[in-house]
Short mmCIF file of N, CA and C in Angstrom, two decimals:
data_model
loop_
_atom_site.label_atom_id
_atom_site.label_comp_id
_atom_site.label_asym_id
_atom_site.label_seq_id
_atom_site.Cartn_x
_atom_site.Cartn_y
_atom_site.Cartn_z
N MET A 25 1.78 -6.88 22.33
CA MET A 25 1.56 -5.76 21.43
C MET A 25 2.42 -4.57 21.85
N THR A 26 2.43 -4.24 23.13
CA THR A 26 3.21 -3.11 23.61
C THR A 26 4.69 -3.34 23.35
N LYS A 27 5.14 -4.58 23.54
CA LYS A 27 6.53 -4.93 23.30
C LYS A 27 6.89 -4.73 21.83
N ALA A 28 6.02 -5.14 20.92
CA ALA A 28 6.27 -4.98 19.49
C ALA A 28 6.34 -3.50 19.11
N LEU A 29 5.47 -2.70 19.69
CA LEU A 29 5.49 -1.26 19.41
C LEU A 29 6.75 -0.61 19.98
N LEU A 30 7.16 -1.02 21.16
CA LEU A 30 8.37 -0.46 21.78
C LEU A 30 9.61 -0.84 20.97
N ILE A 31 9.70 -2.08 20.55
CA ILE A 31 10.84 -2.50 19.72
C ILE A 31 10.87 -1.70 18.43
N SER A 32 9.73 -1.52 17.79
CA SER A 32 9.66 -0.74 16.55
C SER A 32 10.07 0.71 16.79
N PHE A 33 9.60 1.28 17.89
CA PHE A 33 9.96 2.65 18.26
C PHE A 33 11.48 2.78 18.41
N LEU A 34 12.10 1.85 19.13
CA LEU A 34 13.54 1.90 19.37
C LEU A 34 14.34 1.66 18.10
N VAL A 35 13.91 0.72 17.28
CA VAL A 35 14.62 0.44 16.02
C VAL A 35 14.58 1.66 15.11
N SER A 36 13.47 2.40 15.13
CA SER A 36 13.36 3.58 14.25
C SER A 36 14.29 4.71 14.68
N MET A 37 14.89 4.62 15.86
CA MET A 37 15.83 5.63 16.32
C MET A 37 17.27 5.32 15.92
N ILE A 38 17.52 4.15 15.37
CA ILE A 38 18.88 3.73 15.01
C ILE A 38 19.27 4.36 13.68
N PRO A 39 20.44 5.02 13.63
CA PRO A 39 20.87 5.63 12.37
C PRO A 39 20.98 4.58 11.26
N LEU A 40 20.69 4.99 10.06
CA LEU A 40 20.71 4.18 8.84
C LEU A 40 19.57 3.18 8.75
N ILE A 41 19.05 2.70 9.86
CA ILE A 41 17.90 1.78 9.84
C ILE A 41 16.63 2.62 9.85
N GLU A 42 16.50 3.43 10.88
CA GLU A 42 15.40 4.37 11.04
C GLU A 42 14.04 3.71 10.79
N LEU A 43 13.09 4.51 10.38
CA LEU A 43 11.72 4.05 10.14
C LEU A 43 11.67 3.04 9.00
N ARG A 44 12.58 3.16 8.04
CA ARG A 44 12.60 2.28 6.87
C ARG A 44 12.78 0.82 7.26
N GLY A 45 13.52 0.59 8.33
CA GLY A 45 13.70 -0.77 8.81
C GLY A 45 12.74 -1.12 9.92
N ALA A 46 12.31 -0.11 10.68
CA ALA A 46 11.45 -0.37 11.84
C ALA A 46 10.06 -0.84 11.44
N ILE A 47 9.52 -0.30 10.38
CA ILE A 47 8.17 -0.72 9.97
C ILE A 47 8.15 -2.18 9.54
N PRO A 48 9.05 -2.63 8.66
CA PRO A 48 9.04 -4.07 8.34
C PRO A 48 9.32 -4.95 9.56
N VAL A 49 10.20 -4.48 10.46
CA VAL A 49 10.46 -5.24 11.69
C VAL A 49 9.18 -5.34 12.52
N GLY A 50 8.47 -4.22 12.67
CA GLY A 50 7.23 -4.22 13.44
C GLY A 50 6.16 -5.12 12.83
N VAL A 51 5.99 -5.04 11.53
CA VAL A 51 5.01 -5.89 10.84
C VAL A 51 5.40 -7.35 11.04
N GLY A 52 6.69 -7.63 10.93
CA GLY A 52 7.17 -9.01 11.13
C GLY A 52 6.93 -9.51 12.54
N ILE A 53 7.17 -8.65 13.53
CA ILE A 53 6.93 -9.05 14.93
C ILE A 53 5.45 -9.33 15.15
N PHE A 54 4.61 -8.42 14.68
CA PHE A 54 3.16 -8.61 14.83
C PHE A 54 2.74 -9.94 14.20
N ALA A 55 3.21 -10.18 12.97
CA ALA A 55 2.79 -11.38 12.24
C ALA A 55 3.35 -12.65 12.89
N SER A 56 4.62 -12.61 13.30
CA SER A 56 5.25 -13.82 13.86
C SER A 56 4.66 -14.20 15.21
N GLN A 57 4.15 -13.24 15.95
CA GLN A 57 3.57 -13.53 17.25
C GLN A 57 2.05 -13.69 17.18
N GLY A 58 1.52 -13.67 15.98
CA GLY A 58 0.08 -13.84 15.82
C GLY A 58 -0.73 -12.67 16.34
N LEU A 59 -0.11 -11.50 16.43
CA LEU A 59 -0.81 -10.32 16.91
C LEU A 59 -1.71 -9.74 15.83
N ASP A 60 -2.66 -8.98 16.25
CA ASP A 60 -3.65 -8.37 15.38
C ASP A 60 -2.99 -7.38 14.43
N LEU A 61 -3.15 -7.59 13.13
CA LEU A 61 -2.64 -6.65 12.12
C LEU A 61 -3.80 -5.86 11.52
N SER A 62 -4.69 -5.41 12.37
CA SER A 62 -5.82 -4.61 11.92
C SER A 62 -5.33 -3.23 11.53
N PRO A 63 -6.15 -2.48 10.79
CA PRO A 63 -5.76 -1.11 10.44
C PRO A 63 -5.41 -0.25 11.65
N ALA A 64 -6.13 -0.42 12.76
CA ALA A 64 -5.84 0.37 13.96
C ALA A 64 -4.45 0.05 14.51
N MET A 65 -4.08 -1.23 14.54
CA MET A 65 -2.76 -1.61 15.03
C MET A 65 -1.67 -1.12 14.10
N LEU A 66 -1.93 -1.15 12.81
CA LEU A 66 -0.95 -0.65 11.85
C LEU A 66 -0.75 0.86 12.01
N VAL A 67 -1.80 1.58 12.35
CA VAL A 67 -1.68 3.02 12.61
C VAL A 67 -0.83 3.24 13.86
N PHE A 68 -1.05 2.45 14.91
CA PHE A 68 -0.23 2.57 16.12
C PHE A 68 1.24 2.28 15.80
N LEU A 69 1.48 1.25 15.00
CA LEU A 69 2.84 0.91 14.60
C LEU A 69 3.47 2.07 13.82
N PHE A 70 2.72 2.62 12.88
CA PHE A 70 3.19 3.74 12.06
C PHE A 70 3.55 4.94 12.95
N ILE A 71 2.69 5.27 13.88
CA ILE A 71 2.92 6.41 14.78
C ILE A 71 4.14 6.15 15.67
N ALA A 72 4.27 4.94 16.20
CA ALA A 72 5.43 4.62 17.04
C ALA A 72 6.73 4.79 16.26
N CYS A 73 6.74 4.32 15.02
CA CYS A 73 7.93 4.44 14.19
C CYS A 73 8.22 5.89 13.82
N MET A 74 7.17 6.66 13.51
CA MET A 74 7.35 8.09 13.20
C MET A 74 7.95 8.82 14.39
N LEU A 75 7.39 8.61 15.58
CA LEU A 75 7.89 9.28 16.78
C LEU A 75 9.33 8.89 17.08
N GLY A 76 9.63 7.61 16.97
CA GLY A 76 11.00 7.16 17.21
C GLY A 76 11.99 7.74 16.22
N ASN A 77 11.59 7.86 14.98
CA ASN A 77 12.47 8.40 13.95
C ASN A 77 12.69 9.90 14.12
N MET A 78 11.65 10.60 14.59
CA MET A 78 11.75 12.06 14.72
C MET A 78 12.38 12.50 16.04
N LEU A 79 12.38 11.66 17.06
CA LEU A 79 12.91 12.05 18.36
C LEU A 79 14.35 12.57 18.31
N PRO A 80 15.26 11.94 17.58
CA PRO A 80 16.65 12.44 17.55
C PRO A 80 16.84 13.71 16.72
N VAL A 81 15.89 14.06 15.86
CA VAL A 81 16.08 15.17 14.92
C VAL A 81 16.48 16.48 15.58
N PRO A 82 15.80 16.96 16.62
CA PRO A 82 16.22 18.24 17.21
C PRO A 82 17.65 18.19 17.77
N PHE A 83 18.02 17.05 18.35
CA PHE A 83 19.36 16.91 18.91
C PHE A 83 20.42 16.92 17.81
N ILE A 84 20.12 16.25 16.70
CA ILE A 84 21.05 16.24 15.57
C ILE A 84 21.20 17.65 15.02
N PHE A 85 20.08 18.33 14.81
CA PHE A 85 20.12 19.67 14.23
C PHE A 85 20.87 20.64 15.13
N LEU A 86 20.63 20.57 16.42
CA LEU A 86 21.20 21.55 17.34
C LEU A 86 22.63 21.22 17.79
N PHE A 87 22.99 19.93 17.85
CA PHE A 87 24.26 19.59 18.48
C PHE A 87 25.27 18.86 17.59
N ALA A 88 24.85 18.22 16.51
CA ALA A 88 25.78 17.43 15.71
C ALA A 88 26.88 18.29 15.11
N ARG A 89 26.52 19.41 14.54
CA ARG A 89 27.52 20.29 13.94
C ARG A 89 28.48 20.82 15.01
N LYS A 90 27.95 21.19 16.15
CA LYS A 90 28.80 21.68 17.25
C LYS A 90 29.77 20.60 17.69
N PHE A 91 29.29 19.36 17.78
CA PHE A 91 30.16 18.26 18.16
C PHE A 91 31.25 18.05 17.11
N LEU A 92 30.89 18.07 15.84
CA LEU A 92 31.87 17.87 14.77
C LEU A 92 32.91 18.99 14.76
N GLU A 93 32.45 20.23 14.95
CA GLU A 93 33.37 21.37 15.01
C GLU A 93 34.31 21.23 16.21
N TRP A 94 33.77 20.85 17.35
CA TRP A 94 34.56 20.66 18.55
C TRP A 94 35.57 19.53 18.36
N GLY A 95 35.12 18.43 17.74
CA GLY A 95 35.95 17.24 17.63
C GLY A 95 36.97 17.25 16.52
N LYS A 96 36.90 18.20 15.60
CA LYS A 96 37.80 18.18 14.45
C LYS A 96 39.27 18.34 14.82
N ASP A 97 39.56 18.92 15.98
CA ASP A 97 40.94 19.11 16.42
C ASP A 97 41.38 18.09 17.47
N LYS A 98 40.52 17.15 17.80
CA LYS A 98 40.84 16.15 18.83
C LYS A 98 41.62 15.00 18.21
N LYS A 99 42.49 14.43 19.02
CA LYS A 99 43.41 13.40 18.53
C LYS A 99 42.68 12.14 18.02
N LEU A 100 41.78 11.61 18.81
CA LEU A 100 41.16 10.33 18.46
C LEU A 100 40.03 10.44 17.44
N ILE A 101 39.29 11.52 17.48
CA ILE A 101 38.11 11.63 16.62
C ILE A 101 38.23 12.71 15.56
N GLY A 102 39.36 13.39 15.53
CA GLY A 102 39.53 14.52 14.63
C GLY A 102 39.35 14.17 13.16
N ALA A 103 39.94 13.07 12.73
CA ALA A 103 39.89 12.70 11.32
C ALA A 103 38.45 12.45 10.86
N ILE A 104 37.71 11.71 11.65
CA ILE A 104 36.33 11.41 11.24
C ILE A 104 35.45 12.65 11.31
N CYS A 105 35.68 13.51 12.30
CA CYS A 105 34.90 14.76 12.40
C CYS A 105 35.19 15.67 11.20
N ARG A 106 36.47 15.79 10.85
CA ARG A 106 36.84 16.62 9.68
C ARG A 106 36.24 16.04 8.41
N PHE A 107 36.30 14.71 8.28
CA PHE A 107 35.73 14.05 7.11
C PHE A 107 34.23 14.36 6.99
N CYS A 108 33.51 14.22 8.09
CA CYS A 108 32.06 14.49 8.09
C CYS A 108 31.76 15.94 7.73
N LEU A 109 32.52 16.86 8.29
CA LEU A 109 32.31 18.28 8.00
C LEU A 109 32.60 18.60 6.54
N GLU A 110 33.72 18.10 6.03
CA GLU A 110 34.09 18.37 4.64
C GLU A 110 33.09 17.74 3.67
N LYS A 111 32.74 16.49 3.92
CA LYS A 111 31.78 15.80 3.05
C LYS A 111 30.42 16.49 3.11
N GLY A 112 30.01 16.89 4.29
CA GLY A 112 28.73 17.58 4.44
C GLY A 112 28.72 18.92 3.72
N HIS A 113 29.80 19.67 3.83
CA HIS A 113 29.87 20.97 3.16
C HIS A 113 29.89 20.80 1.64
N ARG A 114 30.70 19.86 1.15
CA ARG A 114 30.75 19.63 -0.31
C ARG A 114 29.40 19.17 -0.84
N GLY A 115 28.80 18.20 -0.16
CA GLY A 115 27.49 17.70 -0.58
C GLY A 115 26.43 18.78 -0.50
N GLY A 116 26.49 19.58 0.55
CA GLY A 116 25.53 20.67 0.73
C GLY A 116 25.64 21.72 -0.35
N GLU A 117 26.87 22.06 -0.71
CA GLU A 117 27.07 23.05 -1.78
C GLU A 117 26.52 22.55 -3.10
N LYS A 118 26.77 21.27 -3.41
CA LYS A 118 26.24 20.68 -4.64
C LYS A 118 24.72 20.69 -4.64
N LEU A 119 24.15 20.32 -3.49
CA LEU A 119 22.69 20.29 -3.37
C LEU A 119 22.11 21.69 -3.53
N GLN A 120 22.75 22.67 -2.93
CA GLN A 120 22.26 24.05 -3.05
C GLN A 120 22.32 24.53 -4.49
N GLU A 121 23.40 24.19 -5.20
CA GLU A 121 23.54 24.59 -6.60
C GLU A 121 22.43 23.97 -7.46
N LYS A 122 22.18 22.68 -7.25
CA LYS A 122 21.19 21.98 -8.06
C LYS A 122 19.76 22.34 -7.67
N ALA A 123 19.51 22.44 -6.38
CA ALA A 123 18.14 22.65 -5.90
C ALA A 123 17.74 24.12 -5.95
N GLY A 124 18.70 25.00 -5.75
CA GLY A 124 18.38 26.43 -5.76
C GLY A 124 17.33 26.76 -4.72
N ARG A 125 16.25 27.38 -5.18
CA ARG A 125 15.17 27.76 -4.26
C ARG A 125 14.36 26.57 -3.78
N GLY A 126 14.51 25.43 -4.41
CA GLY A 126 13.77 24.22 -4.02
C GLY A 126 14.54 23.37 -3.02
N LEU A 127 15.38 23.99 -2.22
CA LEU A 127 16.24 23.26 -1.30
C LEU A 127 15.44 22.44 -0.29
N TYR A 128 14.38 23.00 0.23
CA TYR A 128 13.59 22.28 1.24
C TYR A 128 12.79 21.14 0.60
N PHE A 129 12.37 21.32 -0.63
CA PHE A 129 11.70 20.24 -1.35
C PHE A 129 12.70 19.11 -1.62
N ALA A 130 13.93 19.48 -1.97
CA ALA A 130 14.98 18.48 -2.18
C ALA A 130 15.26 17.72 -0.88
N LEU A 131 15.26 18.43 0.24
CA LEU A 131 15.45 17.79 1.54
C LEU A 131 14.30 16.82 1.82
N PHE A 132 13.07 17.25 1.54
CA PHE A 132 11.90 16.38 1.70
C PHE A 132 12.06 15.09 0.90
N LEU A 133 12.46 15.20 -0.36
CA LEU A 133 12.64 14.02 -1.20
C LEU A 133 13.80 13.15 -0.71
N PHE A 134 14.88 13.80 -0.27
CA PHE A 134 16.03 13.07 0.22
C PHE A 134 15.65 12.21 1.43
N VAL A 135 14.88 12.76 2.32
CA VAL A 135 14.45 12.03 3.52
C VAL A 135 13.34 11.03 3.16
N GLY A 136 12.47 11.39 2.25
CA GLY A 136 11.26 10.62 1.98
C GLY A 136 11.43 9.40 1.10
N ILE A 137 12.42 9.41 0.23
CA ILE A 137 12.61 8.26 -0.65
C ILE A 137 13.54 7.29 0.06
N PRO A 138 13.02 6.12 0.43
CA PRO A 138 13.79 5.21 1.29
C PRO A 138 14.91 4.47 0.54
N LEU A 139 16.04 5.13 0.44
CA LEU A 139 17.23 4.54 -0.16
C LEU A 139 18.33 4.48 0.90
N PRO A 140 19.30 3.59 0.72
CA PRO A 140 20.39 3.53 1.70
C PRO A 140 21.13 4.87 1.78
N GLY A 141 21.42 5.30 3.01
CA GLY A 141 22.17 6.53 3.22
C GLY A 141 21.32 7.79 3.27
N THR A 142 20.03 7.64 3.05
CA THR A 142 19.13 8.79 3.15
C THR A 142 18.28 8.61 4.40
N GLY A 143 17.61 9.67 4.82
CA GLY A 143 16.74 9.55 5.98
C GLY A 143 16.80 10.78 6.84
N ALA A 144 16.11 10.72 7.96
CA ALA A 144 16.00 11.87 8.85
C ALA A 144 17.34 12.24 9.46
N TRP A 145 18.14 11.27 9.85
CA TRP A 145 19.43 11.56 10.46
C TRP A 145 20.34 12.30 9.47
N THR A 146 20.51 11.73 8.30
CA THR A 146 21.41 12.32 7.30
C THR A 146 20.87 13.66 6.81
N GLY A 147 19.58 13.72 6.53
CA GLY A 147 18.98 14.96 6.05
C GLY A 147 19.08 16.08 7.07
N THR A 148 18.86 15.76 8.33
CA THR A 148 18.95 16.77 9.38
C THR A 148 20.39 17.23 9.58
N LEU A 149 21.32 16.31 9.52
CA LEU A 149 22.72 16.69 9.65
C LEU A 149 23.13 17.61 8.50
N ALA A 150 22.71 17.27 7.28
CA ALA A 150 23.02 18.13 6.13
C ALA A 150 22.41 19.51 6.31
N ALA A 151 21.17 19.57 6.77
CA ALA A 151 20.51 20.86 6.99
C ALA A 151 21.24 21.67 8.05
N SER A 152 21.73 21.01 9.07
CA SER A 152 22.48 21.70 10.12
C SER A 152 23.78 22.27 9.56
N LEU A 153 24.47 21.48 8.76
CA LEU A 153 25.74 21.94 8.18
C LEU A 153 25.52 23.08 7.19
N LEU A 154 24.34 23.13 6.57
CA LEU A 154 24.03 24.19 5.61
C LEU A 154 23.40 25.41 6.26
N ASP A 155 23.27 25.38 7.58
CA ASP A 155 22.62 26.49 8.31
C ASP A 155 21.22 26.78 7.78
N MET A 156 20.48 25.72 7.49
CA MET A 156 19.12 25.89 7.00
C MET A 156 18.20 26.28 8.16
N ASP A 157 17.09 26.88 7.83
CA ASP A 157 16.11 27.32 8.82
C ASP A 157 15.53 26.12 9.58
N TRP A 158 15.49 26.23 10.91
CA TRP A 158 15.02 25.15 11.78
C TRP A 158 13.59 24.73 11.46
N LYS A 159 12.68 25.70 11.37
CA LYS A 159 11.26 25.37 11.17
C LYS A 159 11.04 24.72 9.80
N LYS A 160 11.63 25.28 8.77
CA LYS A 160 11.46 24.71 7.42
C LYS A 160 12.12 23.34 7.32
N THR A 161 13.27 23.20 7.96
CA THR A 161 13.94 21.90 7.96
C THR A 161 13.08 20.85 8.65
N THR A 162 12.54 21.20 9.81
CA THR A 162 11.70 20.26 10.56
C THR A 162 10.48 19.85 9.75
N LEU A 163 9.85 20.81 9.10
CA LEU A 163 8.68 20.50 8.26
C LEU A 163 9.07 19.57 7.10
N ALA A 164 10.20 19.85 6.46
CA ALA A 164 10.65 19.01 5.35
C ALA A 164 11.00 17.60 5.83
N VAL A 165 11.65 17.50 6.98
CA VAL A 165 12.04 16.19 7.50
C VAL A 165 10.82 15.39 7.96
N ILE A 166 9.91 16.05 8.67
CA ILE A 166 8.68 15.35 9.10
C ILE A 166 7.90 14.86 7.88
N SER A 167 7.77 15.70 6.88
CA SER A 167 7.05 15.31 5.66
C SER A 167 7.77 14.16 4.96
N GLY A 168 9.09 14.23 4.92
CA GLY A 168 9.86 13.15 4.31
C GLY A 168 9.73 11.84 5.06
N VAL A 169 9.77 11.90 6.38
CA VAL A 169 9.60 10.68 7.19
C VAL A 169 8.19 10.11 6.98
N LEU A 170 7.22 10.98 6.88
CA LEU A 170 5.84 10.53 6.61
C LEU A 170 5.77 9.81 5.27
N LEU A 171 6.37 10.39 4.23
CA LEU A 171 6.39 9.75 2.91
C LEU A 171 7.11 8.41 2.97
N ALA A 172 8.28 8.38 3.61
CA ALA A 172 9.02 7.13 3.73
C ALA A 172 8.20 6.08 4.49
N GLY A 173 7.48 6.52 5.51
CA GLY A 173 6.64 5.61 6.28
C GLY A 173 5.53 5.00 5.45
N VAL A 174 4.88 5.83 4.65
CA VAL A 174 3.80 5.34 3.78
C VAL A 174 4.37 4.33 2.77
N ILE A 175 5.51 4.67 2.19
CA ILE A 175 6.14 3.76 1.22
C ILE A 175 6.50 2.44 1.88
N MET A 176 7.14 2.51 3.06
CA MET A 176 7.58 1.28 3.72
C MET A 176 6.41 0.46 4.25
N MET A 177 5.36 1.11 4.75
CA MET A 177 4.19 0.37 5.22
C MET A 177 3.52 -0.34 4.04
N THR A 178 3.40 0.36 2.93
CA THR A 178 2.79 -0.24 1.73
C THR A 178 3.61 -1.43 1.26
N LEU A 179 4.93 -1.26 1.19
CA LEU A 179 5.79 -2.37 0.77
C LEU A 179 5.73 -3.53 1.76
N SER A 180 5.75 -3.22 3.05
CA SER A 180 5.72 -4.28 4.07
C SER A 180 4.42 -5.08 3.98
N LEU A 181 3.31 -4.39 3.80
CA LEU A 181 2.03 -5.08 3.73
C LEU A 181 1.87 -5.83 2.41
N THR A 182 2.37 -5.26 1.34
CA THR A 182 2.28 -5.92 0.04
C THR A 182 3.13 -7.18 0.02
N VAL A 183 4.38 -7.04 0.43
CA VAL A 183 5.28 -8.19 0.48
C VAL A 183 4.80 -9.18 1.53
N GLY A 184 4.32 -8.67 2.67
CA GLY A 184 3.78 -9.55 3.71
C GLY A 184 2.58 -10.34 3.23
N GLY A 185 1.72 -9.69 2.47
CA GLY A 185 0.56 -10.38 1.92
C GLY A 185 0.96 -11.48 0.94
N VAL A 186 1.96 -11.18 0.14
CA VAL A 186 2.46 -12.18 -0.81
C VAL A 186 3.12 -13.32 -0.05
N ALA A 187 3.76 -13.00 1.08
CA ALA A 187 4.44 -14.02 1.89
C ALA A 187 3.46 -14.85 2.74
N GLY A 188 2.18 -14.49 2.72
CA GLY A 188 1.19 -15.28 3.42
C GLY A 188 0.79 -14.76 4.79
N LEU A 189 1.17 -13.53 5.13
CA LEU A 189 0.75 -12.96 6.41
C LEU A 189 -0.76 -12.72 6.37
N LYS A 190 -1.40 -12.89 7.50
CA LYS A 190 -2.84 -12.69 7.59
C LYS A 190 -3.13 -11.32 8.18
N PHE A 191 -3.86 -10.49 7.44
CA PHE A 191 -4.22 -9.17 7.89
C PHE A 191 -5.72 -9.13 8.19
N SER A 192 -6.10 -8.47 9.28
CA SER A 192 -7.50 -8.40 9.66
C SER A 192 -8.24 -7.40 8.80
#
């Protein structure tokens, strides 16, 4: 059980996979090893994935932009750093124009709806590039990760139930 939770925690820290992939992986590990899929274990799995997904957020917010700014003039990484900065600024400006005062709600939805290319990593990086408020950004990202977690847990259990997994 501890191994399954640790694997889920670590998978949720991987960019692009994040909690959206970690929850189905965790449910699959529990089911394949015959571990208890009781509501209490599912809550532990959910919490492990939430914590793993949120752990990188402060580092991304505080250091990713600084790294990209530093790296934009470097020989080996300059092109990709410039690309990330330019794409982030263009995307951020479009988002600000469309969202207006609802920018943090838009960030919440961006993080919370589990689609490819969205999530805590991307949302936090965008917020950093837009110089958004740290506290409001964190609240929007945590809320978005929570929404994504509920969606993914529901889908994992629904599809798992259809696939014949046994839940306590």
